[in-house]
Coordinates of C-alpha atoms in Angstrom, one line a residue:
M21 CA 151.0 300.7 187.1
K22 CA 153.9 303.9 187.7
R23 CA 154.6 302.5 191.1
T24 CA 154.8 299.0 189.9
V25 CA 157.5 300.0 187.2
E26 CA 159.2 302.4 189.4
D27 CA 159.8 299.8 192.5
G28 CA 160.6 297.2 189.9
Y29 CA 163.6 299.0 188.5
D30 CA 164.6 300.0 192.0
A31 CA 165.0 296.7 192.8
I32 CA 166.7 295.4 189.8
A33 CA 168.6 298.3 188.8
Q34 CA 172.1 296.4 188.6
R35 CA 170.7 293.4 187.5
Y36 CA 168.7 294.7 184.4
L37 CA 171.9 296.5 183.4
D38 CA 174.0 293.0 183.8
W39 CA 171.1 291.2 181.9
S40 CA 170.5 293.8 179.1
A41 CA 174.4 293.4 178.6
Q42 CA 174.2 289.8 177.7
I43 CA 172.0 290.1 174.8
A44 CA 174.3 289.6 172.1
D45 CA 171.6 290.8 169.1
D46 CA 170.3 293.8 170.6
P47 CA 170.5 296.7 168.2
R48 CA 170.5 299.6 170.4
L49 CA 173.9 301.0 169.4
R50 CA 173.2 300.3 165.6
Y51 CA 170.4 302.6 165.8
L52 CA 172.0 305.0 168.2
A53 CA 174.9 305.7 165.4
E54 CA 171.8 306.4 162.9
F55 CA 170.6 309.1 165.2
D56 CA 173.8 310.5 166.5
E57 CA 175.2 310.8 163.2
R58 CA 172.3 313.2 162.1
L59 CA 172.7 315.2 165.3
P60 CA 175.3 318.3 165.3
D61 CA 178.2 318.5 167.9
G62 CA 176.9 319.5 171.2
A63 CA 173.2 318.7 170.4
K64 CA 170.5 319.1 173.3
V65 CA 169.5 315.6 173.7
L66 CA 166.6 314.4 175.8
E67 CA 166.4 310.4 176.9
L68 CA 163.3 309.0 178.3
G69 CA 163.9 306.0 180.7
C70 CA 167.7 306.7 180.7
G71 CA 168.1 303.5 183.0
A72 CA 171.5 303.1 184.3
G73 CA 173.2 305.2 181.7
I74 CA 175.0 302.4 179.8
P75 CA 175.2 302.3 176.9
C76 CA 173.3 305.0 175.4
G77 CA 173.6 307.8 177.8
Q78 CA 177.2 307.2 177.7
K79 CA 177.9 307.2 174.1
L80 CA 175.6 310.6 173.7
A81 CA 177.2 312.1 176.3
E82 CA 180.6 312.1 174.6
R83 CA 179.2 314.5 171.9
H84 CA 176.5 316.1 173.0
D85 CA 174.5 317.7 176.2
V86 CA 172.2 315.1 177.5
L87 CA 169.4 315.0 180.1
G88 CA 168.4 311.4 181.0
V89 CA 165.0 311.1 183.2
D90 CA 163.9 307.9 184.8
L91 CA 161.2 307.0 187.0
S92 CA 163.2 304.8 189.0
Q93 CA 165.6 306.9 191.7
R94 CA 168.2 303.9 191.7
Q95 CA 168.5 304.0 188.0
V96 CA 169.2 307.5 188.2
E97 CA 171.7 307.1 190.5
L98 CA 173.5 304.7 188.7
A99 CA 173.4 306.9 185.8
R100 CA 174.9 309.7 187.6
A101 CA 177.9 307.5 188.7
N102 CA 178.4 306.0 185.2
V103 CA 177.8 309.0 183.0
P104 CA 179.3 312.1 185.0
A105 CA 179.4 314.1 181.8
G106 CA 175.1 313.8 181.8
Q107 CA 172.4 315.3 183.7
F108 CA 169.9 312.9 185.4
A109 CA 166.6 313.4 187.1
K110 CA 164.1 311.2 188.5
A111 CA 160.8 311.9 186.6
D112 CA 157.7 310.3 185.1
M113 CA 158.1 311.0 181.3
T114 CA 154.4 311.2 180.8
A115 CA 154.3 314.1 183.3
L116 CA 157.2 316.2 182.1
D117 CA 157.0 319.4 180.3
F118 CA 159.2 321.4 178.5
P119 CA 159.2 324.4 176.0
D120 CA 158.4 323.9 172.3
G121 CA 161.6 323.3 170.4
E122 CA 163.6 322.5 173.6
F123 CA 165.5 319.5 172.1
D124 CA 167.6 318.6 169.0
G125 CA 167.0 315.0 169.7
V126 CA 164.8 312.7 171.8
A127 CA 165.5 309.0 172.6
A128 CA 163.7 306.2 174.3
F129 CA 165.4 303.0 174.4
Y130 CA 162.9 300.3 175.8
S131 CA 161.2 302.7 177.8
I132 CA 157.8 303.8 176.1
L133 CA 156.5 300.4 176.4
H134 CA 156.4 300.7 179.9
V135 CA 153.8 303.5 179.6
P136 CA 150.0 302.2 179.2
R137 CA 148.9 302.5 175.6
A138 CA 146.2 305.2 176.3
E139 CA 149.0 307.6 177.4
Q140 CA 151.2 307.0 174.4
P141 CA 149.5 309.3 171.9
A142 CA 149.9 312.1 174.5
L143 CA 153.6 311.4 175.0
I144 CA 154.4 311.2 171.2
A145 CA 152.4 314.4 170.7
K146 CA 154.6 316.3 173.4
I147 CA 157.7 314.9 172.3
A148 CA 157.3 316.0 168.8
R149 CA 156.2 319.6 170.6
W150 CA 159.9 319.6 172.4
L151 CA 161.8 318.7 169.2
K152 CA 163.3 321.6 167.2
P153 CA 162.5 322.0 163.5
G154 CA 164.5 319.1 162.0
G155 CA 165.0 317.5 165.2
L156 CA 164.8 313.8 165.7
F157 CA 163.1 311.3 167.9
L158 CA 164.6 307.7 168.1
A159 CA 162.8 304.9 170.0
S160 CA 162.3 301.4 170.1
L161 CA 158.8 300.9 170.6
G162 CA 156.8 297.5 171.6
S163 CA 155.0 295.7 168.5
G164 CA 151.4 295.1 170.1
T165 CA 151.4 293.8 173.7
P166 CA 147.7 294.7 175.7
D167 CA 148.6 296.2 179.0
V168 CA 149.7 293.8 181.4
T169 CA 151.5 293.3 184.7
E170 CA 153.8 290.4 184.7
T171 CA 156.6 288.7 186.7
W172 CA 159.7 289.6 184.9
L173 CA 163.7 289.5 186.0
G174 CA 162.1 288.6 189.3
V175 CA 159.9 291.5 189.9
E176 CA 156.4 292.8 188.9
M177 CA 156.6 294.7 186.0
F178 CA 154.1 296.4 183.8
F179 CA 154.1 296.4 180.1
G180 CA 152.1 297.5 177.0
S181 CA 152.6 298.8 173.7
N182 CA 150.6 299.4 170.3
T183 CA 151.1 297.5 167.3
P184 CA 153.4 298.9 164.6
D185 CA 150.6 300.3 162.3
V186 CA 149.0 302.3 165.3
N187 CA 152.8 303.5 166.5
R188 CA 153.2 304.5 162.4
D189 CA 149.9 306.4 162.6
L190 CA 150.6 308.2 165.9
L191 CA 154.0 309.2 165.0
A192 CA 152.9 310.4 161.3
Q193 CA 150.5 313.0 162.9
H194 CA 153.5 314.9 164.0
L195 CA 156.7 313.7 162.8
E196 CA 158.2 312.6 159.4
I197 CA 159.4 308.7 159.7
V198 CA 162.9 307.8 158.5
I199 CA 163.5 304.6 159.7
D200 CA 160.7 302.1 160.2
D201 CA 162.3 298.5 161.2
L202 CA 160.6 295.5 163.1
V203 CA 163.5 293.5 164.9
T204 CA 163.6 290.5 166.9
M205 CA 166.2 289.9 169.5
H206 CA 166.9 287.0 172.0
E207 CA 166.8 287.6 175.8
P208 CA 166.9 284.9 175.2
A209 CA 163.2 284.1 174.5
P210 CA 162.5 286.0 171.2
A211 CA 161.2 289.7 171.6
T212 CA 160.4 291.9 168.6
F213 CA 160.8 296.0 168.9
H214 CA 159.2 298.4 166.5
W215 CA 162.3 300.6 166.1
V216 CA 161.7 304.1 164.6
L217 CA 163.5 307.3 163.9
A218 CA 161.3 310.1 163.0
R219 CA 162.3 313.9 162.1
K220 CA 160.2 317.0 162.7
G221 CA 159.8 318.8 159.8

């Protein structure tokens, strides 16, 4: 599964960037602004599944100390070129570990939905542990897709997501949910994502 995601994004890194930029109703920047405005200047921010660094890593690096990680080496190379102010590394987000309270914020845009559903509870628990008190977690989660491998943008790709109710329960075990929205955008086919912003107490 992880090799499927890695190989897929290595193959379509630039194509994915170009394709995603054409989605007119993608709300990423709106939620990024909600996250950004709540962070202090120079906040330490982790982006899980940073992709090519555009637009989110680029925007975060204007004001913050950003570490982006991605399973795809090609995506990491693009991010380093596109966002010279950030730090980027190839890594599996489910295998990462950091000290408790390491980050002011953690963000994950359309990336946790490439993690098997069974692995998402432990990942969310780790993210909560990595946050400082008052730290923020912003994510666009899926809205309930059984673990599946399918052809997407011309490559094999793995997807899996819990329902919004399960997402809420997983988050509420560790964090206070501040924003909880279901948003449908057009890729051009309709796709619904569960956008959440949560704070560590």
